[in-house]
Short mmCIF file of C-alpha atoms in Angstrom, two decimals:
data_model
loop_
_atom_site.label_atom_id
_atom_site.label_comp_id
_atom_site.label_asym_id
_atom_site.label_seq_id
_atom_site.Cartn_x
_atom_site.Cartn_y
_atom_site.Cartn_z
CA UNK A 1 16.64 -2.77 18.24
CA UNK A 2 19.19 -3.55 15.60
CA UNK A 3 20.50 -2.99 12.10
CA UNK A 4 21.22 -5.53 9.42
CA UNK A 5 22.67 -5.20 5.91
CA UNK A 6 22.84 -7.95 3.29
CA UNK A 7 25.29 -8.52 0.42
CA UNK A 8 22.65 -7.54 -2.18
CA UNK A 9 22.41 -4.06 -0.64
CA UNK A 10 19.14 -4.50 1.23
CA UNK A 11 18.98 -3.38 4.83
CA UNK A 12 16.78 -3.35 7.90
CA UNK A 13 16.81 -0.98 10.84
CA UNK A 14 14.29 -1.73 13.54
CA UNK A 15 13.09 -4.01 16.27
CA UNK A 16 13.55 -7.75 16.58
CA UNK A 17 11.84 -10.42 18.64
CA UNK A 18 12.55 -14.14 18.65
CA UNK A 19 15.25 -13.65 16.01
CA UNK A 20 12.84 -12.07 13.52
CA UNK A 21 11.76 -8.59 12.49
CA UNK A 22 9.03 -7.71 15.01
CA UNK A 23 7.72 -4.23 15.75
CA UNK A 24 8.52 -0.98 14.00
CA UNK A 25 11.28 -0.89 11.44
CA UNK A 26 12.43 0.19 8.01
CA UNK A 27 13.43 -2.19 5.22
CA UNK A 28 15.19 -1.03 2.07
CA UNK A 29 15.42 -3.36 -0.95
CA UNK A 30 18.39 -3.31 -3.37
CA UNK A 31 16.41 -1.18 -5.88
CA UNK A 32 15.78 1.38 -3.05
CA UNK A 33 12.10 0.48 -2.67
CA UNK A 34 11.26 0.98 1.02
CA UNK A 35 8.80 -0.13 3.67
CA UNK A 36 8.57 1.69 6.95
CA UNK A 37 6.12 0.39 9.50
CA UNK A 38 5.23 -2.62 11.57
CA UNK A 39 6.63 -6.13 11.09
CA UNK A 40 5.46 -9.38 12.62
CA UNK A 41 7.54 -12.53 12.28
CA UNK A 42 9.49 -11.01 9.34
CA UNK A 43 6.28 -10.03 7.48
CA UNK A 44 4.74 -6.63 6.75
CA UNK A 45 1.92 -6.69 9.29
CA UNK A 46 0.06 -3.67 10.67
CA UNK A 47 0.31 -0.03 9.60
CA UNK A 48 3.06 0.98 7.24
CA UNK A 49 4.21 2.96 4.22
CA UNK A 50 5.58 1.19 1.14
CA UNK A 51 7.29 3.41 -1.42
CA UNK A 52 8.32 2.19 -4.88
CA UNK A 53 11.12 3.91 -6.80
CA UNK A 54 8.76 4.65 -9.72
CA UNK A 55 6.75 7.07 -7.56
CA UNK A 56 3.96 4.79 -6.31
CA UNK A 57 3.21 4.81 -2.59
CA UNK A 58 0.86 2.89 -0.31
CA UNK A 59 0.06 4.05 3.20
CA UNK A 60 -2.16 1.81 5.27
CA UNK A 61 -2.87 -1.63 6.66
CA UNK A 62 -0.84 -4.75 5.87
CA UNK A 63 -1.57 -8.41 6.59
CA UNK A 64 1.03 -11.08 5.75
CA UNK A 65 2.89 -8.88 3.23
CA UNK A 66 -0.33 -7.79 1.46
CA UNK A 67 -2.27 -4.53 1.40
CA UNK A 68 -5.31 -5.55 3.40
CA UNK A 69 -7.77 -3.21 5.13
CA UNK A 70 -7.95 0.55 4.72
CA UNK A 71 -5.22 2.35 2.82
CA UNK A 72 -4.29 5.10 0.40
CA UNK A 73 -2.52 4.14 -2.83
CA UNK A 74 -0.91 7.00 -4.75
CA UNK A 75 0.01 6.26 -8.36
CA UNK A 76 2.99 7.80 -10.15
CA UNK A 77 0.65 9.42 -12.69
CA UNK A 78 -1.20 11.38 -9.99
CA UNK A 79 -4.18 9.08 -9.45
CA UNK A 80 -5.09 8.29 -5.86
CA UNK A 81 -7.23 5.52 -4.37
CA UNK A 82 -8.46 5.88 -0.80
CA UNK A 83 -10.36 2.86 0.42
CA UNK A 84 -10.41 -0.81 1.21
CA UNK A 85 -8.04 -3.53 0.03
CA UNK A 86 -8.32 -7.32 0.28
CA UNK A 87 -5.22 -9.39 -0.50
CA UNK A 88 -3.49 -6.56 -2.45
CA UNK A 89 -6.63 -5.75 -4.52
CA UNK A 90 -9.08 -2.81 -4.32
CA UNK A 91 -12.22 -4.38 -2.85
CA UNK A 92 -15.26 -2.87 -1.13
CA UNK A 93 -15.74 0.86 -0.62
CA UNK A 94 -13.25 3.32 -2.07
CA UNK A 95 -12.66 6.60 -3.86
CA UNK A 96 -10.41 6.94 -6.90
CA UNK A 97 -9.43 10.44 -7.97
CA UNK A 98 -7.62 11.46 -11.15
CA UNK A 99 -5.36 14.49 -11.68
CA UNK A 100 -7.89 16.04 -14.10
CA UNK A 101 -10.52 16.25 -11.33
CA UNK A 102 -12.52 13.14 -12.22
CA UNK A 103 -13.43 10.85 -9.33
CA UNK A 104 -15.31 7.65 -8.58
CA UNK A 105 -16.80 7.10 -5.14
CA UNK A 106 -18.31 3.66 -4.77
CA UNK A 107 -17.74 -0.05 -4.58
CA UNK A 108 -14.89 -2.06 -6.04
CA UNK A 109 -14.57 -5.73 -6.87
CA UNK A 110 -11.37 -7.47 -7.97
CA UNK A 111 -9.68 -4.09 -8.41
CA UNK A 112 -12.36 -2.65 -10.71
CA UNK A 113 -15.29 -0.26 -10.26
CA UNK A 114 -18.29 -2.48 -9.59
CA UNK A 115 -21.85 -1.93 -8.44
CA UNK A 116 -23.08 1.34 -7.02
CA UNK A 117 -20.99 4.44 -7.21
CA UNK A 118 -20.84 8.04 -8.33
CA UNK A 119 -18.57 9.03 -11.18
CA UNK A 120 -17.88 12.76 -11.13
CA UNK A 121 -16.41 14.29 -14.26
CA UNK A 122 -13.83 17.11 -14.27
CA UNK A 123 -16.59 19.65 -15.02
CA UNK A 124 -18.50 18.54 -11.90
CA UNK A 125 -21.21 16.59 -13.73
CA UNK A 126 -22.10 13.16 -12.35
#
């Protein structure tokens, strides 16, 4: 386990293996964006939480620095997506909910609602 700080203000506190970030750790970028979770060979790889300074947050699976697999993405405006990601994009099954009570439960393709799904309006109508 070790700690490292760079001249630009970024820092890492966590485990190392073979001279690289490997295992659980926390990385903080100069703008205070953070990732806390699993690293493999210096990459975000496994389960982790990425928090942007603008209020966005992703909790879930990472593969080679990309959201990939199941995760929950919370937007700064109150929207929330709970579902599958492929290479940083909503893909497959997922549920998007809006602060006004609207929700979409269905399939996604290239980050957009696609195919079968149920759109529920704030008044409960589908």
